[in-house]
């Protein structure tokens, strides 16, 4: 990685951040799609109360966002080494 002295991010850093963001966004969309297609969601999840659905979804969202953050940094650092 090259450190720029021109007070701006280098092209490699911008590409790696963009790639990390795209990778994390694809993961979140894919995880939501896979959950939506499961038998559990179509048969049992619809019968729960609103409070329980909200609790389950918030738990799912917290786990997904933690994994997406981890994937973002992994993709960012991996792509930084690819572009340099």
mmCIF file with all atom_site columns, C-alpha atoms in Angstrom:
data_model
loop_
_atom_site.group_PDB
_atom_site.id
_atom_site.type_symbol
_atom_site.label_atom_id
_atom_site.label_alt_id
_atom_site.label_comp_id
_atom_site.label_asym_id
_atom_site.label_entity_id
_atom_site.label_seq_id
_atom_site.pdbx_PDB_ins_code
_atom_site.Cartn_x
_atom_site.Cartn_y
_atom_site.Cartn_z
_atom_site.occupancy
_atom_site.B_iso_or_equiv
_atom_site.pdbx_formal_charge
_atom_site.auth_seq_id
_atom_site.auth_comp_id
_atom_site.auth_asym_id
_atom_site.auth_atom_id
_atom_site.pdbx_PDB_model_num
ATOM 1  C CA . UNK A 1 1  ? 0.000   0.000   0.000  1.00 0.00 ? 1  UNK A CA 1
ATOM 2  C CA . UNK A 1 2  ? 1.313   3.425   -0.923 1.00 0.00 ? 2  UNK A CA 1
ATOM 3  C CA . UNK A 1 3  ? 0.795   6.280   1.513  1.00 0.00 ? 3  UNK A CA 1
ATOM 4  C CA . UNK A 1 4  ? -0.134  9.440   -0.334 1.00 0.00 ? 4  UNK A CA 1
ATOM 5  C CA . UNK A 1 5  ? 1.308   12.726  0.835  1.00 0.00 ? 5  UNK A CA 1
ATOM 6  C CA . UNK A 1 6  ? -1.121  14.773  -1.247 1.00 0.00 ? 6  UNK A CA 1
ATOM 7  C CA . UNK A 1 7  ? -3.798  14.791  1.499  1.00 0.00 ? 7  UNK A CA 1
ATOM 8  C CA . UNK A 1 8  ? -6.096  12.509  -0.453 1.00 0.00 ? 8  UNK A CA 1
ATOM 9  C CA . UNK A 1 9  ? -6.784  8.797   -0.702 1.00 0.00 ? 9  UNK A CA 1
ATOM 10 C CA . UNK A 1 10 ? -4.939  6.859   -3.360 1.00 0.00 ? 10 UNK A CA 1
ATOM 11 C CA . UNK A 1 11 ? -6.726  5.096   -6.170 1.00 0.00 ? 11 UNK A CA 1
ATOM 12 C CA . UNK A 1 12 ? -5.883  1.695   -4.659 1.00 0.00 ? 12 UNK A CA 1
ATOM 13 C CA . UNK A 1 13 ? -7.568  2.589   -1.375 1.00 0.00 ? 13 UNK A CA 1
ATOM 14 C CA . UNK A 1 14 ? -10.693 3.853   -3.134 1.00 0.00 ? 14 UNK A CA 1
ATOM 15 C CA . UNK A 1 15 ? -10.935 0.699   -5.265 1.00 0.00 ? 15 UNK A CA 1
ATOM 16 C CA . UNK A 1 16 ? -10.454 -1.558  -2.250 1.00 0.00 ? 16 UNK A CA 1
ATOM 17 C CA . UNK A 1 17 ? -13.056 0.302   -0.154 1.00 0.00 ? 17 UNK A CA 1
ATOM 18 C CA . UNK A 1 18 ? -15.537 0.146   -3.035 1.00 0.00 ? 18 UNK A CA 1
ATOM 19 C CA . UNK A 1 19 ? -14.847 -3.573  -3.502 1.00 0.00 ? 19 UNK A CA 1
ATOM 20 C CA . UNK A 1 20 ? -15.251 -4.226  0.217  1.00 0.00 ? 20 UNK A CA 1
ATOM 21 C CA . UNK A 1 21 ? -18.552 -2.368  0.272  1.00 0.00 ? 21 UNK A CA 1
ATOM 22 C CA . UNK A 1 22 ? -19.852 -4.274  -2.764 1.00 0.00 ? 22 UNK A CA 1
ATOM 23 C CA . UNK A 1 23 ? -18.781 -7.606  -1.245 1.00 0.00 ? 23 UNK A CA 1
ATOM 24 C CA . UNK A 1 24 ? -20.506 -6.853  2.072  1.00 0.00 ? 24 UNK A CA 1
ATOM 25 C CA . UNK A 1 25 ? -23.674 -5.629  0.322  1.00 0.00 ? 25 UNK A CA 1
ATOM 26 C CA . UNK A 1 26 ? -23.845 -8.781  -1.808 1.00 0.00 ? 26 UNK A CA 1
ATOM 27 C CA . UNK A 1 27 ? -23.488 -10.897 1.339  1.00 0.00 ? 27 UNK A CA 1
ATOM 28 C CA . UNK A 1 28 ? -26.362 -9.112  3.127  1.00 0.00 ? 28 UNK A CA 1
ATOM 29 C CA . UNK A 1 29 ? -28.676 -9.376  0.097  1.00 0.00 ? 29 UNK A CA 1
ATOM 30 C CA . UNK A 1 30 ? -27.790 -13.059 -0.395 1.00 0.00 ? 30 UNK A CA 1
ATOM 31 C CA . UNK A 1 31 ? -28.366 -13.884 3.288  1.00 0.00 ? 31 UNK A CA 1
ATOM 32 C CA . UNK A 1 32 ? -31.780 -12.201 3.266  1.00 0.00 ? 32 UNK A CA 1
ATOM 33 C CA . UNK A 1 33 ? -32.732 -13.995 0.039  1.00 0.00 ? 33 UNK A CA 1
ATOM 34 C CA . UNK A 1 34 ? -31.671 -17.403 1.413  1.00 0.00 ? 34 UNK A CA 1
ATOM 35 C CA . UNK A 1 35 ? -33.643 -16.806 4.619  1.00 0.00 ? 35 UNK A CA 1
ATOM 36 C CA . UNK A 1 36 ? -36.729 -15.736 2.652  1.00 0.00 ? 36 UNK A CA 1
ATOM 37 C CA . UNK A 1 37 ? -36.620 -18.945 0.588  1.00 0.00 ? 37 UNK A CA 1
ATOM 38 C CA . UNK A 1 38 ? -36.454 -21.353 3.564  1.00 0.00 ? 38 UNK A CA 1
ATOM 39 C CA . UNK A 1 39 ? -39.336 -23.569 4.605  1.00 0.00 ? 39 UNK A CA 1
ATOM 40 C CA . UNK A 1 40 ? -39.106 -22.164 8.155  1.00 0.00 ? 40 UNK A CA 1
ATOM 41 C CA . UNK A 1 41 ? -39.822 -18.629 6.940  1.00 0.00 ? 41 UNK A CA 1
ATOM 42 C CA . UNK A 1 42 ? -42.752 -19.584 4.715  1.00 0.00 ? 42 UNK A CA 1
ATOM 43 C CA . UNK A 1 43 ? -44.481 -21.970 7.172  1.00 0.00 ? 43 UNK A CA 1
ATOM 44 C CA . UNK A 1 44 ? -43.588 -21.142 10.782 1.00 0.00 ? 44 UNK A CA 1
ATOM 45 C CA . UNK A 1 45 ? -42.276 -17.576 10.849 1.00 0.00 ? 45 UNK A CA 1
ATOM 46 C CA . UNK A 1 46 ? -45.540 -16.134 9.496  1.00 0.00 ? 46 UNK A CA 1
ATOM 47 C CA . UNK A 1 47 ? -47.467 -17.536 12.501 1.00 0.00 ? 47 UNK A CA 1
ATOM 48 C CA . UNK A 1 48 ? -45.419 -15.648 15.122 1.00 0.00 ? 48 UNK A CA 1
ATOM 49 C CA . UNK A 1 49 ? -46.577 -12.489 16.847 1.00 0.00 ? 49 UNK A CA 1
ATOM 50 C CA . UNK A 1 50 ? -45.228 -9.148  15.676 1.00 0.00 ? 50 UNK A CA 1
ATOM 51 C CA . UNK A 1 51 ? -42.989 -8.780  18.737 1.00 0.00 ? 51 UNK A CA 1
ATOM 52 C CA . UNK A 1 52 ? -41.402 -12.178 18.258 1.00 0.00 ? 52 UNK A CA 1
ATOM 53 C CA . UNK A 1 53 ? -40.901 -11.557 14.522 1.00 0.00 ? 53 UNK A CA 1
ATOM 54 C CA . UNK A 1 54 ? -39.199 -8.257  15.332 1.00 0.00 ? 54 UNK A CA 1
ATOM 55 C CA . UNK A 1 55 ? -36.940 -9.901  17.936 1.00 0.00 ? 55 UNK A CA 1
ATOM 56 C CA . UNK A 1 56 ? -35.920 -12.698 15.545 1.00 0.00 ? 56 UNK A CA 1
ATOM 57 C CA . UNK A 1 57 ? -35.319 -10.287 12.669 1.00 0.00 ? 57 UNK A CA 1
ATOM 58 C CA . UNK A 1 58 ? -33.239 -7.912  14.799 1.00 0.00 ? 58 UNK A CA 1
ATOM 59 C CA . UNK A 1 59 ? -31.089 -10.837 15.935 1.00 0.00 ? 59 UNK A CA 1
ATOM 60 C CA . UNK A 1 60 ? -30.648 -11.942 12.329 1.00 0.00 ? 60 UNK A CA 1
ATOM 61 C CA . UNK A 1 61 ? -29.797 -8.377  11.307 1.00 0.00 ? 61 UNK A CA 1
ATOM 62 C CA . UNK A 1 62 ? -27.220 -7.952  14.093 1.00 0.00 ? 62 UNK A CA 1
ATOM 63 C CA . UNK A 1 63 ? -25.446 -11.169 13.121 1.00 0.00 ? 63 UNK A CA 1
ATOM 64 C CA . UNK A 1 64 ? -25.565 -10.232 9.431  1.00 0.00 ? 64 UNK A CA 1
ATOM 65 C CA . UNK A 1 65 ? -24.177 -6.753  10.017 1.00 0.00 ? 65 UNK A CA 1
ATOM 66 C CA . UNK A 1 66 ? -21.339 -8.112  12.153 1.00 0.00 ? 66 UNK A CA 1
ATOM 67 C CA . UNK A 1 67 ? -20.439 -10.601 9.431  1.00 0.00 ? 67 UNK A CA 1
ATOM 68 C CA . UNK A 1 68 ? -20.819 -7.937  6.738  1.00 0.00 ? 68 UNK A CA 1
ATOM 69 C CA . UNK A 1 69 ? -18.432 -5.645  8.639  1.00 0.00 ? 69 UNK A CA 1
ATOM 70 C CA . UNK A 1 70 ? -15.920 -8.466  8.927  1.00 0.00 ? 70 UNK A CA 1
ATOM 71 C CA . UNK A 1 71 ? -16.267 -9.251  5.218  1.00 0.00 ? 71 UNK A CA 1
ATOM 72 C CA . UNK A 1 72 ? -15.920 -5.562  4.356  1.00 0.00 ? 72 UNK A CA 1
ATOM 73 C CA . UNK A 1 73 ? -12.538 -5.344  6.081  1.00 0.00 ? 73 UNK A CA 1
ATOM 74 C CA . UNK A 1 74 ? -11.366 -8.677  4.680  1.00 0.00 ? 74 UNK A CA 1
ATOM 75 C CA . UNK A 1 75 ? -12.287 -7.643  1.138  1.00 0.00 ? 75 UNK A CA 1
ATOM 76 C CA . UNK A 1 76 ? -10.817 -4.178  1.638  1.00 0.00 ? 76 UNK A CA 1
ATOM 77 C CA . UNK A 1 77 ? -7.434  -5.472  2.761  1.00 0.00 ? 77 UNK A CA 1
ATOM 78 C CA . UNK A 1 78 ? -7.413  -8.290  0.205  1.00 0.00 ? 78 UNK A CA 1
ATOM 79 C CA . UNK A 1 79 ? -8.193  -5.900  -2.647 1.00 0.00 ? 79 UNK A CA 1
ATOM 80 C CA . UNK A 1 80 ? -5.596  -3.431  -1.380 1.00 0.00 ? 80 UNK A CA 1
ATOM 81 C CA . UNK A 1 81 ? -2.934  -6.080  -1.899 1.00 0.00 ? 81 UNK A CA 1
ATOM 82 C CA . UNK A 1 82 ? -4.335  -6.964  -5.332 1.00 0.00 ? 82 UNK A CA 1
ATOM 83 C CA . UNK A 1 83 ? -4.245  -3.373  -6.603 1.00 0.00 ? 83 UNK A CA 1
ATOM 84 C CA . UNK A 1 84 ? -0.751  -2.588  -5.303 1.00 0.00 ? 84 UNK A CA 1
#
